XYZ file of C-alpha atoms in Angstrom:
656
model
C 0.000 0.000 0.000
C 1.483 3.305 -1.129
C 0.354 5.686 1.614
C 1.972 8.683 -0.069
C -0.055 8.203 -3.248
C -3.214 7.491 -1.275
C -2.671 10.721 0.663
C -2.525 12.464 -2.708
C -5.841 10.835 -3.661
C -7.435 11.971 -0.396
C -6.095 15.485 -0.911
C -7.471 15.542 -4.462
C -10.874 14.385 -3.226
C -10.950 17.258 -0.748
C -9.809 19.738 -3.398
C -12.452 18.703 -5.928
C -15.205 18.470 -3.342
C -14.761 21.829 -1.686
C -14.469 23.656 -5.016
C -17.451 21.905 -6.607
C -19.676 22.665 -3.638
C -18.557 26.267 -3.447
C -19.035 26.774 -7.201
C -22.548 25.315 -7.003
C -23.250 27.437 -3.915
C -24.977 24.305 -2.662
C -23.997 20.961 -1.190
C -22.668 19.115 1.830
C -18.916 19.563 2.375
C -18.789 17.966 5.829
C -18.746 14.318 4.754
C -16.369 14.464 1.765
C -13.906 16.581 3.740
C -14.205 14.213 6.687
C -14.068 10.857 4.859
C -11.558 11.376 2.033
C -9.079 8.814 3.386
C -11.727 6.107 3.460
C -12.694 6.786 -0.152
C -9.045 6.762 -1.228
C -8.151 3.415 0.344
C -11.512 1.874 -0.556
C -11.308 2.639 -4.281
C -7.552 2.290 -4.459
C -6.820 -0.840 -2.433
C -9.976 -2.575 -1.231
C -12.656 -2.679 -3.924
C -12.637 -5.317 -6.639
C -13.818 -3.179 -9.536
C -13.014 -2.015 -13.052
C -13.865 1.587 -13.958
C -13.722 0.633 -17.645
C -16.624 -1.766 -17.079
C -18.822 -0.456 -14.302
C -21.389 -3.245 -14.874
C -19.026 -6.196 -14.386
C -21.228 -8.640 -12.529
C -18.552 -9.799 -10.059
C -17.478 -6.328 -8.992
C -17.684 -5.259 -5.374
C -20.554 -2.851 -4.725
C -20.236 0.406 -2.813
C -23.327 2.342 -1.761
C -23.039 5.804 -0.249
C -26.022 5.563 2.063
C -25.206 9.050 3.353
C -25.959 10.325 -0.124
C -25.762 13.997 0.784
C -21.971 13.557 0.735
C -22.116 12.826 -2.984
C -19.033 14.863 -3.908
C -16.938 12.304 -2.037
C -18.220 9.653 -4.441
C -18.054 11.752 -7.606
C -14.493 12.819 -6.835
C -13.165 9.315 -6.299
C -15.101 7.945 -9.283
C -13.543 10.634 -11.472
C -10.052 10.066 -10.120
C -10.217 6.277 -10.445
C -11.360 6.413 -14.055
C -15.121 6.072 -14.271
C -16.964 7.908 -17.026
C -17.142 11.226 -15.203
C -15.351 14.297 -16.509
C -13.901 17.250 -14.681
C -16.541 19.385 -16.391
C -19.218 17.170 -14.824
C -17.724 17.878 -11.410
C -17.526 21.586 -12.172
C -21.245 21.442 -12.986
C -22.139 19.699 -9.726
C -25.834 20.077 -8.877
C -26.645 21.738 -12.207
C -29.273 20.577 -14.694
C -27.821 18.050 -17.113
C -24.738 17.278 -15.041
C -23.926 13.645 -14.325
C -23.102 14.829 -10.810
C -26.529 15.575 -9.321
C -27.114 16.634 -5.731
C -27.448 13.076 -4.459
C -26.170 9.941 -6.209
C -28.610 8.691 -8.827
C -28.527 5.229 -10.345
C -28.546 5.329 -14.131
C -27.328 8.935 -14.252
C -23.739 8.616 -13.049
C -21.311 5.883 -14.075
C -20.251 3.867 -11.047
C -23.197 4.848 -8.844
C -24.801 1.616 -7.625
C -28.006 3.032 -6.143
C -29.991 6.228 -5.824
C -29.281 7.129 -2.212
C -30.974 10.292 -1.131
C -33.283 9.575 1.825
C -31.118 8.453 4.723
C -31.185 4.822 5.751
C -32.373 3.409 2.456
C -28.849 2.951 1.132
C -27.893 0.454 3.811
C -31.225 -1.314 3.343
C -30.657 -1.632 -0.405
C -27.162 -2.901 0.343
C -28.701 -5.752 2.321
C -30.564 -6.660 -0.866
C -27.327 -6.497 -2.854
C -25.656 -8.860 -0.373
C -28.591 -11.277 -0.523
C -28.396 -11.303 -4.320
C -24.656 -12.019 -4.276
C -25.200 -14.886 -1.865
C -27.994 -16.353 -3.991
C -26.021 -16.116 -7.240
C -22.917 -17.647 -5.673
C -24.909 -20.585 -4.342
C -26.532 -21.144 -7.714
C -23.554 -20.874 -10.048
C -20.327 -21.483 -8.135
C -18.829 -24.963 -8.315
C -15.895 -26.751 -6.722
C -13.720 -25.700 -9.627
C -15.145 -22.260 -10.384
C -15.568 -19.397 -7.910
C -17.607 -17.360 -10.350
C -19.449 -15.043 -7.960
C -17.430 -13.790 -5.014
C -17.764 -10.127 -4.186
C -18.560 -7.856 -1.266
C -21.066 -5.091 -0.638
C -19.709 -2.009 1.125
C -21.697 0.885 2.551
C -20.884 4.237 4.105
C -23.453 5.414 6.633
C -23.661 8.459 8.847
C -25.506 9.325 12.019
C -28.738 10.031 10.147
C -28.735 6.652 8.394
C -28.500 4.856 11.711
C -31.216 6.975 13.291
C -33.717 6.140 10.545
C -35.843 3.118 11.363
C -35.364 1.461 7.989
C -31.686 0.869 8.761
C -32.651 -0.900 11.984
C -35.136 -3.142 10.172
C -32.650 -4.013 7.454
C -29.706 -4.493 9.804
C -31.740 -6.826 11.994
C -32.579 -9.010 9.004
C -28.988 -8.915 7.721
C -27.740 -10.230 11.051
C -30.361 -12.954 11.092
C -29.399 -14.028 7.575
C -25.671 -14.000 8.450
C -24.704 -11.879 5.457
C -20.970 -12.066 6.067
C -20.078 -10.268 2.835
C -21.833 -7.057 3.875
C -19.405 -4.493 5.321
C -20.668 -1.141 6.591
C -18.446 1.825 7.454
C -19.884 4.228 10.015
C -18.719 7.841 9.705
C -18.735 8.461 13.437
C -18.461 12.237 13.665
C -21.367 12.641 16.090
C -22.768 15.660 14.254
C -26.115 16.155 12.523
C -27.726 19.228 10.973
C -29.066 20.592 14.249
C -25.891 20.043 16.252
C -24.131 17.420 18.310
C -25.893 14.057 18.387
C -25.497 13.999 22.176
C -28.829 15.834 22.104
C -30.656 13.072 20.206
C -28.597 9.914 19.656
C -26.838 8.588 22.734
C -27.469 4.868 22.428
C -24.605 2.367 22.308
C -24.526 1.780 18.560
C -21.918 -0.954 18.754
C -23.953 -2.866 21.323
C -27.055 -2.478 19.171
C -25.331 -3.982 16.161
C -23.827 -6.789 18.208
C -27.356 -7.568 19.361
C -28.408 -7.732 15.696
C -25.759 -10.401 15.161
C -23.098 -8.229 13.556
C -19.351 -8.142 14.051
C -18.470 -4.656 15.323
C -15.000 -3.185 14.764
C -13.621 0.295 15.380
C -10.788 2.520 14.264
C -9.815 5.904 12.863
C -11.094 7.422 9.638
C -7.594 8.790 9.037
C -5.465 5.639 9.358
C -5.665 3.973 5.943
C -3.561 0.976 6.933
C -5.862 0.398 9.890
C -8.956 0.674 7.659
C -7.488 -1.919 5.299
C -6.725 -4.207 8.239
C -10.239 -3.793 9.636
C -11.719 -4.765 6.263
C -9.567 -7.900 6.212
C -10.802 -8.702 9.713
C -14.382 -8.152 8.557
C -13.883 -10.491 5.601
C -12.458 -13.187 7.857
C -15.783 -13.420 9.699
C -18.022 -15.153 7.170
C -20.896 -15.656 9.622
C -21.685 -12.039 10.441
C -22.074 -8.748 8.602
C -19.597 -6.171 9.884
C -19.996 -2.627 11.157
C -16.682 -0.740 11.115
C -17.031 2.345 13.295
C -14.536 5.013 12.203
C -13.994 8.041 14.424
C -13.977 11.125 12.220
C -14.195 14.899 12.148
C -16.869 16.463 10.006
C -15.467 19.071 7.612
C -11.881 18.118 8.463
C -9.219 20.726 7.563
C -11.794 23.504 7.087
C -12.101 26.390 9.585
C -15.530 24.904 10.435
C -14.343 21.378 11.200
C -16.301 19.618 13.901
C -19.226 22.038 13.619
C -22.779 21.337 12.470
C -22.625 24.316 10.105
C -20.233 22.453 7.786
C -22.682 19.602 7.243
C -24.986 21.030 4.607
C -23.765 24.355 3.226
C -20.711 25.680 1.365
C -18.045 26.994 3.687
C -17.679 30.292 1.784
C -14.924 31.579 -0.477
C -12.770 32.886 2.363
C -12.918 29.571 4.194
C -12.236 27.675 0.976
C -8.998 29.643 0.617
C -8.059 28.999 4.251
C -8.786 25.284 3.786
C -6.523 25.096 0.758
C -3.743 26.843 2.657
C -4.125 24.346 5.503
C -3.933 21.474 3.000
C -0.919 22.904 1.172
C -2.909 23.699 -1.966
C -2.800 26.902 -3.996
C -5.669 29.051 -2.636
C -5.971 30.799 -6.028
C -6.244 27.585 -8.061
C -9.437 25.570 -8.438
C -10.245 21.869 -8.933
C -6.655 20.874 -8.264
C -5.704 17.218 -8.709
C -2.362 16.023 -7.376
C -0.372 14.441 -10.264
C 0.694 11.435 -8.186
C -2.987 10.635 -7.542
C -3.596 10.534 -11.298
C -0.526 8.362 -11.841
C -1.539 6.017 -9.032
C -4.962 5.324 -10.513
C -3.579 5.077 -14.069
C -1.434 2.147 -12.957
C -4.312 0.625 -11.007
C -6.631 0.661 -14.011
C -4.429 -1.814 -15.863
C -4.427 -4.108 -12.834
C -8.210 -3.897 -12.541
C -8.705 -4.612 -16.236
C -6.442 -7.652 -15.970
C -8.502 -8.914 -13.037
C -11.696 -8.747 -15.073
C -9.952 -10.326 -18.064
C -8.971 -13.262 -15.876
C -12.548 -13.530 -14.637
C -13.807 -13.567 -18.227
C -11.467 -16.464 -19.008
C -12.865 -18.350 -16.008
C -16.423 -17.502 -17.070
C -15.839 -18.823 -20.596
C -14.369 -22.046 -19.241
C -17.267 -22.441 -16.819
C -19.727 -21.839 -19.674
C -18.161 -24.659 -21.683
C -18.153 -27.048 -18.728
C -21.687 -26.192 -17.613
C -23.791 -25.264 -20.672
C -27.094 -25.719 -18.797
C -25.940 -23.433 -16.013
C -24.842 -20.896 -18.619
C -28.287 -21.044 -20.220
C -29.904 -20.319 -16.864
C -27.328 -17.564 -16.220
C -28.381 -15.821 -19.430
C -32.040 -16.205 -18.527
C -31.467 -14.633 -15.141
C -29.337 -11.758 -16.379
C -32.019 -10.924 -18.959
C -34.904 -11.481 -16.508
C -36.233 -13.858 -19.147
C -39.631 -15.533 -18.800
C -40.165 -18.926 -20.364
C -43.502 -19.562 -22.127
C -46.273 -21.121 -20.091
C -49.982 -21.350 -19.482
C -52.136 -19.120 -17.311
C -55.042 -20.411 -15.216
C -58.435 -20.191 -16.905
C -61.498 -18.791 -15.150
C -65.108 -18.544 -16.340
C -68.211 -16.562 -15.425
C -69.213 -19.391 -13.101
C -66.215 -18.692 -10.855
C -66.352 -16.573 -7.726
C -63.075 -15.870 -5.955
C -60.911 -13.110 -4.507
C -58.441 -11.584 -6.902
C -55.665 -12.298 -4.370
C -56.280 -16.016 -4.953
C -55.094 -15.638 -8.540
C -51.642 -14.784 -7.172
C -51.631 -18.130 -5.393
C -51.970 -19.804 -8.796
C -49.804 -17.543 -10.936
C -46.887 -16.612 -8.699
C -45.527 -20.180 -8.283
C -45.855 -20.652 -12.031
C -43.950 -17.444 -12.748
C -41.232 -18.383 -10.251
C -40.901 -21.681 -12.096
C -40.769 -19.983 -15.515
C -38.592 -17.041 -14.471
C -35.461 -18.219 -12.587
C -34.622 -14.620 -11.623
C -37.858 -14.086 -9.668
C -37.431 -14.107 -5.869
C -39.176 -12.465 -2.943
C -41.643 -12.853 -0.131
C -44.046 -11.125 2.196
C -43.955 -9.188 5.448
C -45.141 -12.130 7.573
C -48.352 -12.435 5.510
C -47.634 -15.089 2.907
C -50.913 -16.891 3.720
C -53.224 -13.850 3.457
C -51.196 -12.483 0.517
C -51.334 -15.887 -1.264
C -47.584 -15.748 -1.947
C -46.578 -19.121 -0.531
C -44.046 -20.932 -2.737
C -44.136 -24.468 -1.401
C -41.740 -25.972 -3.934
C -38.927 -23.428 -3.936
C -37.522 -23.345 -0.413
C -37.000 -20.614 2.176
C -33.892 -18.463 1.715
C -31.565 -18.600 4.725
C -27.894 -18.836 5.605
C -28.300 -22.613 5.453
C -30.304 -22.560 2.221
C -29.121 -19.716 -0.051
C -30.911 -21.378 -2.975
C -34.334 -20.702 -1.435
C -36.550 -18.467 -3.566
C -38.817 -17.266 -0.731
C -37.439 -14.516 1.488
C -39.177 -14.201 4.824
C -38.789 -10.521 5.592
C -40.605 -10.531 8.901
C -42.719 -7.547 9.848
C -40.354 -5.052 8.266
C -42.268 -3.465 5.376
C -39.973 -0.496 4.710
C -36.821 -2.603 4.780
C -38.542 -5.278 2.710
C -39.246 -2.844 -0.112
C -35.750 -1.331 0.031
C -34.121 -4.756 0.106
C -36.147 -5.779 -2.942
C -34.795 -2.713 -4.740
C -31.254 -3.769 -3.814
C -31.808 -7.335 -5.026
C -33.032 -6.021 -8.379
C -30.222 -3.450 -8.593
C -27.624 -6.161 -8.207
C -28.457 -7.823 -11.494
C -29.657 -11.334 -12.171
C -32.816 -11.004 -10.135
C -36.271 -9.508 -10.217
C -37.864 -9.218 -6.795
C -41.374 -9.159 -5.412
C -42.750 -8.353 -1.985
C -46.191 -8.493 -0.435
C -48.270 -7.059 2.373
C -51.707 -5.576 2.979
C -52.462 -2.527 0.846
C -52.749 -0.222 3.836
C -49.214 -1.089 4.979
C -47.752 0.151 1.723
C -47.669 3.464 3.580
C -44.669 2.020 5.440
C -43.073 1.123 2.088
C -43.827 4.306 0.208
C -40.340 5.840 0.482
C -38.751 2.714 -0.982
C -41.420 2.396 -3.668
C -40.731 5.968 -4.709
C -37.007 5.222 -4.962
C -37.697 2.148 -7.099
C -39.776 4.344 -9.408
C -36.972 6.911 -9.658
C -34.517 4.114 -10.521
C -37.008 2.443 -12.905
C -36.614 -0.924 -11.202
C -39.155 -3.633 -12.059
C -39.928 -4.540 -8.445
C -43.347 -6.150 -7.965
C -45.507 -5.109 -4.991
C -48.365 -7.500 -4.225
C -50.870 -5.592 -2.103
C -53.973 -7.408 -0.898
C -56.932 -6.474 1.340
C -57.516 -3.436 -0.796
C -60.565 -1.587 0.601
C -63.220 -1.193 3.290
C -64.315 -4.722 2.430
C -61.451 -5.916 4.632
C -64.179 -5.587 7.231
C -63.851 -6.379 10.892
C -60.240 -5.245 11.327
C -61.569 -1.723 11.105
C -60.330 1.591 9.722
C -56.679 0.967 10.617
C -56.625 -1.867 8.082
C -59.055 -0.453 5.512
C -57.253 1.608 2.856
C -59.350 4.448 1.489
C -56.654 6.937 0.473
C -53.840 4.462 -0.189
C -54.458 3.606 -3.837
C -54.729 7.294 -4.759
C -51.434 7.940 -2.967
C -49.728 5.118 -4.842
C -51.018 6.419 -8.166
C -49.512 9.792 -7.313
C -45.966 8.357 -7.514
C -44.651 9.029 -11.043
C -43.456 5.895 -12.792
C -45.166 3.467 -10.408
C -47.700 1.310 -12.234
C -50.815 0.592 -10.162
C -53.096 -2.218 -11.366
C -56.449 -2.925 -9.721
C -58.162 -5.818 -11.515
C -61.898 -6.382 -11.081
C -62.170 -10.160 -11.313
C -60.019 -13.282 -11.600
C -59.708 -13.046 -15.380
C -58.490 -9.465 -15.137
C -56.097 -10.471 -12.356
C -54.532 -13.032 -14.701
C -53.998 -10.365 -17.358
C -52.732 -7.900 -14.760
C -50.100 -10.430 -13.712
C -49.134 -10.931 -17.350
C -48.776 -7.147 -17.719
C -46.576 -7.052 -14.621
C -44.239 -9.756 -15.869
C -43.937 -8.093 -19.282
C -42.843 -4.798 -17.689
C -39.094 -4.499 -17.075
C -38.624 -0.738 -16.754
C -40.816 0.280 -13.842
C -42.123 -1.019 -10.505
C -45.695 -2.281 -10.361
C -48.362 -2.602 -7.679
C -51.000 -5.303 -7.890
C -53.968 -4.160 -5.789
C -56.006 -7.256 -4.919
C -59.138 -8.083 -2.951
C -59.659 -10.144 0.141
C -63.350 -10.706 -0.632
C -64.634 -12.988 -3.383
C -65.817 -11.465 -6.650
C -67.736 -12.981 -9.544
C -66.064 -13.368 -12.922
C -68.208 -11.270 -15.268
C -68.932 -11.439 -18.959
C -67.009 -8.989 -21.118
C -68.519 -7.379 -24.200
C -65.162 -6.457 -25.708
C -64.121 -9.626 -27.587
C -60.506 -8.407 -27.638
C -60.435 -7.258 -24.022
C -57.217 -9.134 -23.196
C -55.417 -6.790 -25.571
C -57.490 -3.686 -24.883
C -56.786 -3.941 -21.155
C -53.158 -3.122 -21.950
C -54.396 0.432 -22.613
C -55.422 0.602 -18.967
C -59.161 0.166 -19.490
C -61.698 -1.677 -21.624
C -65.465 -1.977 -22.096
C -67.064 -4.637 -19.919
C -70.689 -3.759 -20.742
C -71.264 -1.961 -24.038
C -74.509 -0.197 -23.160
C -75.097 0.811 -26.786
C -73.048 2.810 -29.248
C -73.853 6.116 -27.542
C -74.686 5.294 -23.903
C -76.551 7.753 -21.734
C -74.018 7.297 -18.971
C -70.628 5.607 -18.739
C -69.355 4.194 -15.465
C -65.610 4.046 -14.910
C -65.010 1.467 -12.191
C -61.979 -0.275 -10.728
C -61.403 -3.480 -8.822
C -64.370 -4.844 -6.874
C -66.476 -1.871 -7.921
C -66.788 -3.174 -11.491
C -69.148 -5.848 -10.155
C -71.043 -3.161 -8.250
C -71.362 -1.077 -11.411
C -72.686 -4.047 -13.396
C -75.225 -4.770 -10.688
C -76.305 -1.123 -10.595
C -76.602 -1.002 -14.385
C -79.093 -3.891 -14.280
C -81.350 -1.774 -12.091
C -81.545 1.010 -14.678
C -84.258 0.683 -17.335
C -84.737 4.239 -18.536
C -81.093 4.807 -19.507
C -78.389 2.942 -21.359
C -75.296 2.360 -19.213
C -71.787 1.497 -20.306
C -69.436 -0.061 -17.751
C -65.693 0.328 -18.212
C -63.129 -1.470 -16.083
C -60.175 0.823 -15.444
C -57.457 -1.556 -14.335
C -54.752 1.139 -14.568
C -56.030 4.690 -14.197
C -52.735 6.422 -14.969
C -52.086 4.295 -18.042
C -55.592 5.010 -19.320
C -55.129 8.726 -18.600
C -52.015 8.731 -20.779
C -53.784 7.314 -23.822
C -54.630 9.572 -26.806
C -57.966 11.363 -26.576
C -59.467 9.404 -29.450
C -58.740 6.092 -27.709
C -60.204 7.335 -24.432
C -63.268 8.613 -26.294
C -63.721 5.270 -28.032
C -63.718 3.398 -24.716
C -65.782 5.923 -22.767
C -68.150 6.511 -25.703
C -70.158 9.538 -26.746
C -72.064 10.155 -23.568
C -73.481 13.050 -21.651
C -72.297 11.725 -18.292
C -69.318 9.895 -16.858
C -69.623 8.467 -13.351
C -66.570 7.203 -11.461
C -66.890 4.384 -8.910
C -64.116 3.395 -6.539
C -64.016 2.275 -2.916
C -61.533 4.993 -2.104
C -61.226 8.749 -2.058
C -62.072 10.703 -5.189
C -58.651 12.347 -5.520
C -57.323 11.941 -9.036
C -60.648 11.070 -10.635
C -61.987 14.624 -10.944
C -60.844 14.944 -14.551
C -62.946 11.990 -15.651
C -66.252 12.563 -13.867
C -68.737 14.926 -15.483
C -69.380 16.671 -12.163
C -68.506 16.284 -8.521
C -71.879 14.595 -7.999
C -70.712 11.906 -10.409
C -67.811 10.863 -8.186
C -69.229 7.833 -6.372
C -66.329 7.391 -3.994
C -65.720 7.275 -0.264
C -65.243 10.124 2.157
C -63.526 9.554 5.467
C -62.240 6.340 6.980
C -64.089 3.063 7.333
C -65.430 1.419 10.488
C -65.198 -1.990 12.090
C -67.721 -4.592 10.991
C -68.463 -7.058 8.205
C -67.429 -5.645 4.833
C -70.896 -5.585 3.260
C -72.366 -3.980 6.375
C -69.694 -1.295 6.247
C -70.595 -0.576 2.622
C -74.251 -0.196 3.607
C -73.290 2.038 6.506
C -71.229 4.222 4.173
C -73.960 4.295 1.527
C -71.627 2.557 -0.907
C -73.963 0.030 -2.536
C -75.251 -0.907 -5.974
C -78.649 0.512 -5.005
C -77.167 3.901 -4.137
C -75.061 3.854 -7.284
C -78.159 3.062 -9.359
C -79.795 6.180 -7.935
C -76.803 8.233 -9.085
C -76.964 6.690 -12.562
C -80.726 7.280 -12.828
C -80.477 10.914 -11.805
C -81.723 13.299 -14.472
C -79.246 15.814 -15.872
């Protein structure tokens, strides 16, 4: 280890970071100034990576969970040779720059995850470590060590205060993810001041209780950091937390103060910092030549390492052609052809029950598909009897039992999908997606095809009462850009919704499913299985120019059909809107064709009206729910709330 060159790397990181933040007049200098040595030794001596191929499957992963310190990451990525230019760094936090305010997956070469909200980075890293463990168990042989890499994370005080990190760390310890190594930037400062005011627990003891190995050292002793990592690697039974004492904003006049966390230090202090570091105070974005030379030599070494891996991979492929075929399937998230269950108008069942038929079939046909529920696999119908439970003793298991950890579950699923080779699903009751929302939003930002199976979708949950009856939840999920929300109305639609989910590889999807049984209804559109891919289709034609068109979703399609039968003086068209946002995005002529030439459009959904106002002819034509539900049998609750086919029929019969 060449400490002199690594010191030059750390100095260059500080130089680039403080200038970029000052130029942008925005950013967080505290972390990059305080953690430069860690970044230098991590990217220079510890990580197995190749900046010329940032997608090499057997690379080590590094996630900056404390994403506000993004200039630390951008600086070291630039210096080590990733596809980031000095101009990108000079345009930090500006529109179009590949160096946005927080690290964003898919925007910046070498960034493994979008890590803005604190705590989610470490949770996604747990997913990355699970994926590595699964792939290694599946493809490694006695002769070939094909998958063998580590997942590293840098967390700060805020990450460890957020509950999602506790959920994820607890599960990581239980699963004995020995190739997960977390560095803790222990500076004891947050935005409002010293953490003695808010965060005085024994963090090391907490992580030991989770089942982690806990180590400690100095952020500024690179040889010690390297040694601690080796010690962490030696313990294959436990994830490791390496607690590194540090000084926020080190070498600036504001070091150790909360004020250096989230704002530029000012031009005068930038100059003083450069003087303290031995840099020219009148020169900007300085890079020490020996740092450049150090990484130039390293890049050849890293490329040779990947070349050797490619030779091993080719040999493995020849020796194990069937494994190679499955490898390709998994890397492409490929789905083999198969049959879907068939339902008829004689069938009456909950839409959640369709998952119980289709999910095991998809897991069989799609070797990359893994996941589980938050302690609800029975009610969610996600039990996979033939595929095993994932554990430290059975890394080939396809079911992950997340426990009652919804937020971590969703973040971990994002990490599993980010890793490559896997597509993940997770399940819970619809109302508990509120706990998952932050992670679902991140998956949408990253365009990850995570599948969220959400059952018990309305007041018809019944006796569990308003705490378990989602009325606003579906509208809130639809409000997340890039998150597909499907609410099928019967078993046949649920089959097609599942097929739509599995065909989608560029966005996360929610399947909103019922607890209560619903009849399979006749469908007037003979090509409805294709039309539904527009987001909506005609269930009941009601004539070429109906007097009123009902837009209904989920269980309310059956209600609308029942109400339509009660109307004799008007023609009624019933449209099932399985995906409101998808239907809203269709061209006007397609929407008009499905809705029909009508004087009135009535919307029916067992939820709040928010988002439907643009479809309904008037506010009186929004047949939705106001307020929360109550405890009681589902049908009785509907009567109590005035949400019945009889009441809907009165709305449809109303004269204009």
